[in-house]
């Protein structure tokens, strides 16, 4: 299986369903590479949380945007969608990379 982020392409046979290590999931072979990915994903997650929360608080509580209400609503929706993508996409990847295996169970598994 070749991982073209986030699409899987079958190359030789089917991937074994019991193999959930980072070596098969992300193609990571070295610890240094795993630590680099953890740092990058944490940066993405934290910056997304801080940025989107700031936008939502500024637009809802302080009415900081002096734009048309329709544009402000679109900005809020984009911030909420980005928060949902960060929490449902980046957070499980960070947890998986830190634990070096899939620990979130079958319910949160995103494999088809």
Tab-separated table of N, CA and C in Angstrom:
chain	number	residue	atom	x	y	z
A	1	UNK	N	0.847	-1.173	0.000
A	1	UNK	CA	0.000	0.000	0.000
A	1	UNK	C	0.888	1.230	0.000
A	2	UNK	N	0.634	2.133	-0.898
A	2	UNK	CA	1.350	3.397	-0.954
A	2	UNK	C	0.423	4.468	-0.407
A	3	UNK	N	0.930	5.298	0.506
A	3	UNK	CA	0.120	6.358	1.092
A	3	UNK	C	0.357	7.653	0.332
A	4	UNK	N	-0.643	8.116	-0.362
A	4	UNK	CA	-0.616	9.438	-0.977
A	4	UNK	C	-1.590	10.247	-0.150
A	5	UNK	N	-1.091	11.032	0.724
A	5	UNK	CA	-1.832	11.660	1.806
A	5	UNK	C	-3.112	12.301	1.316
A	6	UNK	N	-4.286	11.975	1.789
A	6	UNK	CA	-4.686	10.867	2.653
A	6	UNK	C	-5.314	9.709	1.886
A	7	UNK	N	-4.915	9.444	0.651
A	7	UNK	CA	-5.525	8.401	-0.176
A	7	UNK	C	-4.621	7.173	-0.174
A	8	UNK	N	-5.211	5.994	-0.035
A	8	UNK	CA	-4.470	4.748	-0.066
A	8	UNK	C	-4.612	4.110	-1.446
A	9	UNK	N	-3.497	3.614	-1.996
A	9	UNK	CA	-3.524	2.923	-3.275
A	9	UNK	C	-2.985	1.509	-3.038
A	10	UNK	N	-3.717	0.533	-3.493
A	10	UNK	CA	-3.290	-0.855	-3.341
A	10	UNK	C	-2.209	-1.143	-4.377
A	11	UNK	N	-1.071	-1.664	-3.937
A	11	UNK	CA	0.005	-1.998	-4.857
A	11	UNK	C	0.140	-3.508	-4.998
A	12	UNK	N	0.412	-4.193	-3.904
A	12	UNK	CA	0.562	-5.644	-3.943
A	12	UNK	C	-0.331	-6.239	-2.869
A	13	UNK	N	-1.436	-6.820	-3.253
A	13	UNK	CA	-2.306	-7.482	-2.295
A	13	UNK	C	-2.990	-6.505	-1.359
A	14	UNK	N	-3.721	-7.052	-0.419
A	14	UNK	CA	-4.427	-6.226	0.557
A	14	UNK	C	-3.569	-6.044	1.797
A	15	UNK	N	-3.714	-4.888	2.434
A	15	UNK	CA	-2.998	-4.627	3.664
A	15	UNK	C	-3.633	-5.430	4.794
A	16	UNK	N	-2.836	-5.975	5.672
A	16	UNK	CA	-3.360	-6.764	6.776
A	16	UNK	C	-4.105	-5.850	7.741
A	17	UNK	N	-5.294	-6.258	8.162
A	17	UNK	CA	-6.124	-5.400	8.995
A	17	UNK	C	-5.623	-5.284	10.418
A	18	UNK	N	-4.739	-6.180	10.856
A	18	UNK	CA	-4.259	-6.140	12.226
A	18	UNK	C	-2.984	-5.333	12.381
A	19	UNK	N	-2.413	-4.823	11.328
A	19	UNK	CA	-1.160	-4.087	11.371
A	19	UNK	C	-1.444	-2.594	11.379
A	20	UNK	N	-1.444	-1.998	12.570
A	20	UNK	CA	-1.748	-0.575	12.699
A	20	UNK	C	-0.540	0.215	13.181
A	21	UNK	N	0.654	-0.193	12.865
A	21	UNK	CA	1.837	0.533	13.315
A	21	UNK	C	2.080	1.736	12.410
A	22	UNK	N	2.879	2.659	12.900
A	22	UNK	CA	3.193	3.852	12.123
A	22	UNK	C	4.057	3.525	10.916
A	23	UNK	N	4.730	2.381	10.935
A	23	UNK	CA	5.551	2.002	9.782
A	23	UNK	C	4.683	1.703	8.567
A	24	UNK	N	3.483	1.171	8.800
A	24	UNK	CA	2.590	0.909	7.673
A	24	UNK	C	1.641	2.069	7.419
A	25	UNK	N	1.232	2.748	8.462
A	25	UNK	CA	0.250	3.833	8.317
A	25	UNK	C	0.856	5.076	7.677
A	26	UNK	N	2.001	5.513	8.171
A	26	UNK	CA	2.607	6.747	7.694
A	26	UNK	C	3.884	6.534	6.897
A	27	UNK	N	4.383	5.318	6.807
A	27	UNK	CA	5.626	5.055	6.107
A	27	UNK	C	6.845	5.518	6.877
A	28	UNK	N	6.742	5.625	8.190
A	28	UNK	CA	7.830	6.117	9.025
A	28	UNK	C	8.719	4.942	9.417
A	29	UNK	N	10.009	5.077	9.175
A	29	UNK	CA	10.951	4.009	9.504
A	29	UNK	C	11.882	4.391	10.654
A	30	UNK	N	12.115	5.683	10.873
A	30	UNK	CA	13.094	6.119	11.869
A	30	UNK	C	12.403	6.917	12.967
A	31	UNK	N	12.954	6.829	14.164
A	31	UNK	CA	12.409	7.566	15.305
A	31	UNK	C	12.519	9.073	15.093
A	32	UNK	N	13.616	9.536	14.514
A	32	UNK	CA	13.791	10.969	14.287
A	32	UNK	C	12.711	11.515	13.354
A	33	UNK	N	12.351	10.724	12.357
A	33	UNK	CA	11.288	11.146	11.440
A	33	UNK	C	9.942	11.205	12.163
A	34	UNK	N	9.705	10.249	13.064
A	34	UNK	CA	8.459	10.256	13.827
A	34	UNK	C	8.389	11.485	14.729
A	35	UNK	N	9.499	11.820	15.389
A	35	UNK	CA	9.517	13.005	16.249
A	35	UNK	C	9.315	14.284	15.447
A	36	UNK	N	9.857	14.333	14.252
A	36	UNK	CA	9.655	15.488	13.381
A	36	UNK	C	8.182	15.640	13.026
A	37	UNK	N	7.525	14.516	12.670
A	37	UNK	CA	6.092	14.559	12.350
A	37	UNK	C	5.262	14.946	13.562
A	38	UNK	N	5.636	14.460	14.755
A	38	UNK	CA	4.914	14.837	15.979
A	38	UNK	C	5.010	16.340	16.190
A	39	UNK	N	6.198	16.897	16.048
A	39	UNK	CA	6.373	18.345	16.210
A	39	UNK	C	5.571	19.143	15.202
A	40	UNK	N	5.607	18.705	13.952
A	40	UNK	CA	4.860	19.399	12.908
A	40	UNK	C	3.356	19.337	13.158
A	41	UNK	N	2.849	18.141	13.481
A	41	UNK	CA	1.411	17.987	13.703
A	41	UNK	C	0.960	18.738	14.957
A	42	UNK	N	1.790	18.776	16.005
A	42	UNK	CA	1.451	19.569	17.185
A	42	UNK	C	1.402	21.053	16.853
A	43	UNK	N	2.348	21.509	16.027
A	43	UNK	CA	2.335	22.911	15.602
A	43	UNK	C	1.060	23.234	14.830
A	44	UNK	N	0.685	22.368	13.905
A	44	UNK	CA	-0.547	22.573	13.132
A	44	UNK	C	-1.761	22.586	14.044
A	45	UNK	N	-1.834	21.646	14.956
A	45	UNK	CA	-2.981	21.542	15.860
A	45	UNK	C	-3.077	22.740	16.784
A	46	UNK	N	-1.992	23.129	17.410
A	46	UNK	CA	-2.020	24.248	18.356
A	46	UNK	C	-2.282	25.564	17.641
A	47	UNK	N	-1.640	25.788	16.497
A	47	UNK	CA	-1.875	27.042	15.772
A	47	UNK	C	-3.307	27.119	15.258
A	48	UNK	N	-3.875	25.998	14.861
A	48	UNK	CA	-5.267	25.987	14.419
A	48	UNK	C	-6.209	26.299	15.575
A	49	UNK	N	-5.965	25.669	16.714
A	49	UNK	CA	-6.819	25.923	17.876
A	49	UNK	C	-6.740	27.379	18.327
A	50	UNK	N	-5.545	27.918	18.403
A	50	UNK	CA	-5.377	29.311	18.837
A	50	UNK	C	-5.975	30.270	17.814
A	51	UNK	N	-5.670	30.079	16.547
A	51	UNK	CA	-6.153	30.990	15.511
A	51	UNK	C	-7.657	30.973	15.358
A	52	UNK	N	-8.239	29.787	15.283
A	52	UNK	CA	-9.685	29.697	15.089
A	52	UNK	C	-10.452	30.159	16.316
A	53	UNK	N	-9.948	29.850	17.507
A	53	UNK	CA	-10.604	30.325	18.724
A	53	UNK	C	-10.540	31.846	18.814
A	54	UNK	N	-9.411	32.420	18.434
A	54	UNK	CA	-9.277	33.881	18.430
A	54	UNK	C	-10.266	34.516	17.465
A	55	UNK	N	-10.408	33.952	16.287
A	55	UNK	CA	-11.355	34.480	15.306
A	55	UNK	C	-12.785	34.394	15.828
A	56	UNK	N	-13.150	33.261	16.420
A	56	UNK	CA	-14.513	33.112	16.925
A	56	UNK	C	-14.799	34.046	18.092
A	57	UNK	N	-13.874	34.155	19.028
A	57	UNK	CA	-14.076	35.051	20.173
A	57	UNK	C	-14.126	36.497	19.714
A	58	UNK	N	-13.237	36.878	18.805
A	58	UNK	CA	-13.210	38.264	18.324
A	58	UNK	C	-14.477	38.615	17.562
A	59	UNK	N	-15.000	37.679	16.807
A	59	UNK	CA	-16.175	38.017	16.001
A	59	UNK	C	-17.480	37.892	16.779
A	60	UNK	N	-17.555	37.015	17.762
A	60	UNK	CA	-18.803	36.828	18.498
A	60	UNK	C	-18.876	37.743	19.712
A	61	UNK	N	-17.838	37.744	20.525
A	61	UNK	CA	-17.910	38.507	21.778
A	61	UNK	C	-17.601	39.989	21.598
A	62	UNK	N	-16.573	40.299	20.850
A	62	UNK	CA	-16.123	41.691	20.741
A	62	UNK	C	-16.567	42.385	19.462
A	63	UNK	N	-17.211	41.696	18.561
A	63	UNK	CA	-17.666	42.269	17.284
A	63	UNK	C	-16.525	43.032	16.599
A	64	UNK	N	-15.375	42.371	16.507
A	64	UNK	CA	-14.156	43.001	16.008
A	64	UNK	C	-14.154	43.206	14.504
A	65	UNK	N	-14.953	42.442	13.777
A	65	UNK	CA	-14.979	42.578	12.328
A	65	UNK	C	-16.049	43.564	11.924
A	66	UNK	N	-15.651	44.607	11.242
A	66	UNK	CA	-16.591	45.624	10.759
A	66	UNK	C	-16.892	45.349	9.290
A	67	UNK	N	-17.443	44.173	9.046
A	67	UNK	CA	-17.784	43.762	7.695
A	67	UNK	C	-19.271	43.471	7.632
A	68	UNK	N	-19.736	43.184	6.447
A	68	UNK	CA	-21.134	42.799	6.278
A	68	UNK	C	-21.397	41.530	7.079
A	69	UNK	N	-22.582	41.414	7.637
A	69	UNK	CA	-22.891	40.286	8.525
A	69	UNK	C	-22.782	38.939	7.806
A	70	UNK	N	-23.051	38.919	6.523
A	70	UNK	CA	-22.934	37.676	5.753
A	70	UNK	C	-21.480	37.238	5.672
A	71	UNK	N	-20.568	38.159	5.461
A	71	UNK	CA	-19.142	37.847	5.387
A	71	UNK	C	-18.633	37.361	6.741
A	72	UNK	N	-19.092	38.007	7.828
A	72	UNK	CA	-18.692	37.595	9.174
A	72	UNK	C	-19.195	36.181	9.458
A	73	UNK	N	-20.409	35.858	9.024
A	73	UNK	CA	-20.954	34.508	9.218
A	73	UNK	C	-20.124	33.482	8.451
A	74	UNK	N	-19.685	33.812	7.254
A	74	UNK	CA	-18.844	32.900	6.475
A	74	UNK	C	-17.502	32.687	7.171
A	75	UNK	N	-16.910	33.758	7.702
A	75	UNK	CA	-15.644	33.642	8.425
A	75	UNK	C	-15.806	32.753	9.649
A	76	UNK	N	-16.919	32.911	10.371
A	76	UNK	CA	-17.179	32.067	11.547
A	76	UNK	C	-17.343	30.602	11.148
A	77	UNK	N	-18.066	30.358	10.065
A	77	UNK	CA	-18.259	28.982	9.617
A	77	UNK	C	-16.943	28.341	9.198
A	78	UNK	N	-16.098	29.085	8.526
A	78	UNK	CA	-14.788	28.555	8.131
A	78	UNK	C	-13.956	28.229	9.366
A	79	UNK	N	-14.004	29.093	10.393
A	79	UNK	CA	-13.251	28.845	11.628
A	79	UNK	C	-13.763	27.597	12.341
A	80	UNK	N	-15.089	27.432	12.395
A	80	UNK	CA	-15.661	26.246	13.043
A	80	UNK	C	-15.291	24.988	12.254
A	81	UNK	N	-15.373	25.047	10.937
A	81	UNK	CA	-15.003	23.884	10.110
A	81	UNK	C	-13.535	23.533	10.282
A	82	UNK	N	-12.677	24.530	10.356
A	82	UNK	CA	-11.257	24.275	10.553
A	82	UNK	C	-11.003	23.648	11.921
A	83	UNK	N	-11.724	24.099	12.946
A	83	UNK	CA	-11.608	23.478	14.264
A	83	UNK	C	-12.028	22.008	14.229
A	84	UNK	N	-13.126	21.728	13.540
A	84	UNK	CA	-13.600	20.341	13.456
A	84	UNK	C	-12.603	19.461	12.709
A	85	UNK	N	-12.029	19.972	11.633
A	85	UNK	CA	-11.034	19.200	10.876
A	85	UNK	C	-9.781	18.977	11.726
A	86	UNK	N	-9.372	19.994	12.456
A	86	UNK	CA	-8.189	19.851	13.307
A	86	UNK	C	-8.413	18.824	14.406
A	87	UNK	N	-9.566	18.877	15.043
A	87	UNK	CA	-9.838	17.965	16.149
A	87	UNK	C	-10.118	16.539	15.680
A	88	UNK	N	-10.708	16.396	14.494
A	88	UNK	CA	-11.017	15.048	14.021
A	88	UNK	C	-9.928	14.467	13.124
A	89	UNK	N	-9.030	15.277	12.629
A	89	UNK	CA	-7.981	14.793	11.743
A	89	UNK	C	-6.591	14.866	12.349
A	90	UNK	N	-6.191	16.043	12.779
A	90	UNK	CA	-4.828	16.215	13.283
A	90	UNK	C	-4.645	15.611	14.667
A	91	UNK	N	-5.641	15.745	15.540
A	91	UNK	CA	-5.512	15.214	16.900
A	91	UNK	C	-5.330	13.695	16.919
A	92	UNK	N	-6.136	12.909	16.181
A	92	UNK	CA	-5.872	11.467	16.167
A	92	UNK	C	-4.506	11.103	15.578
A	93	UNK	N	-4.042	11.860	14.604
A	93	UNK	CA	-2.720	11.578	14.033
A	93	UNK	C	-1.620	11.860	15.054
A	94	UNK	N	-1.760	12.958	15.816
A	94	UNK	CA	-0.762	13.273	16.840
A	94	UNK	C	-0.739	12.179	17.903
A	95	UNK	N	-1.921	11.757	18.347
A	95	UNK	CA	-1.993	10.696	19.356
A	95	UNK	C	-1.377	9.409	18.822
A	96	UNK	N	-1.661	9.080	17.580
A	96	UNK	CA	-1.110	7.875	16.972
A	96	UNK	C	0.406	7.956	16.851
A	97	UNK	N	0.924	9.095	16.451
A	97	UNK	CA	2.368	9.241	16.316
A	97	UNK	C	3.069	9.207	17.670
A	98	UNK	N	2.472	9.821	18.687
A	98	UNK	CA	3.088	9.817	20.015
A	98	UNK	C	3.082	8.408	20.600
A	99	UNK	N	1.951	7.704	20.492
A	99	UNK	CA	1.846	6.349	21.040
A	99	UNK	C	2.553	5.315	20.170
A	100	UNK	N	2.862	5.666	18.948
A	100	UNK	CA	3.504	4.782	17.966
A	100	UNK	C	2.640	3.583	17.600
A	101	UNK	N	1.333	3.725	17.779
A	101	UNK	CA	0.363	2.724	17.325
A	101	UNK	C	-1.029	3.334	17.437
A	102	UNK	N	-2.004	2.679	16.835
A	102	UNK	CA	-3.380	3.170	16.877
A	102	UNK	C	-3.992	2.777	18.215
A	103	UNK	N	-4.351	3.768	19.039
A	103	UNK	CA	-4.879	3.500	20.377
A	103	UNK	C	-6.323	3.971	20.538
A	104	UNK	N	-6.920	4.482	19.487
A	104	UNK	CA	-8.260	5.066	19.602
A	104	UNK	C	-9.376	4.068	19.324
A	105	UNK	N	-9.039	2.832	19.037
A	105	UNK	CA	-10.053	1.803	18.865
A	105	UNK	C	-10.683	1.794	17.481
A	106	UNK	N	-11.574	0.837	17.287
A	106	UNK	CA	-12.232	0.662	15.993
A	106	UNK	C	-13.225	1.778	15.681
A	107	UNK	N	-13.855	2.366	16.698
A	107	UNK	CA	-14.868	3.378	16.463
A	107	UNK	C	-14.301	4.601	15.748
A	108	UNK	N	-13.097	5.000	16.118
A	108	UNK	CA	-12.499	6.210	15.540
A	108	UNK	C	-11.613	5.882	14.353
A	109	UNK	N	-11.571	4.638	13.959
A	109	UNK	CA	-10.737	4.228	12.837
A	109	UNK	C	-11.321	4.754	11.535
A	110	UNK	N	-10.513	5.417	10.728
A	110	UNK	CA	-11.000	6.051	9.505
A	110	UNK	C	-10.735	5.211	8.270
A	111	UNK	N	-10.341	3.977	8.443
A	111	UNK	CA	-10.066	3.135	7.283
A	111	UNK	C	-11.375	2.651	6.677
A	112	UNK	N	-11.421	2.553	5.346
A	112	UNK	CA	-12.646	2.074	4.683
A	112	UNK	C	-12.879	0.597	4.883
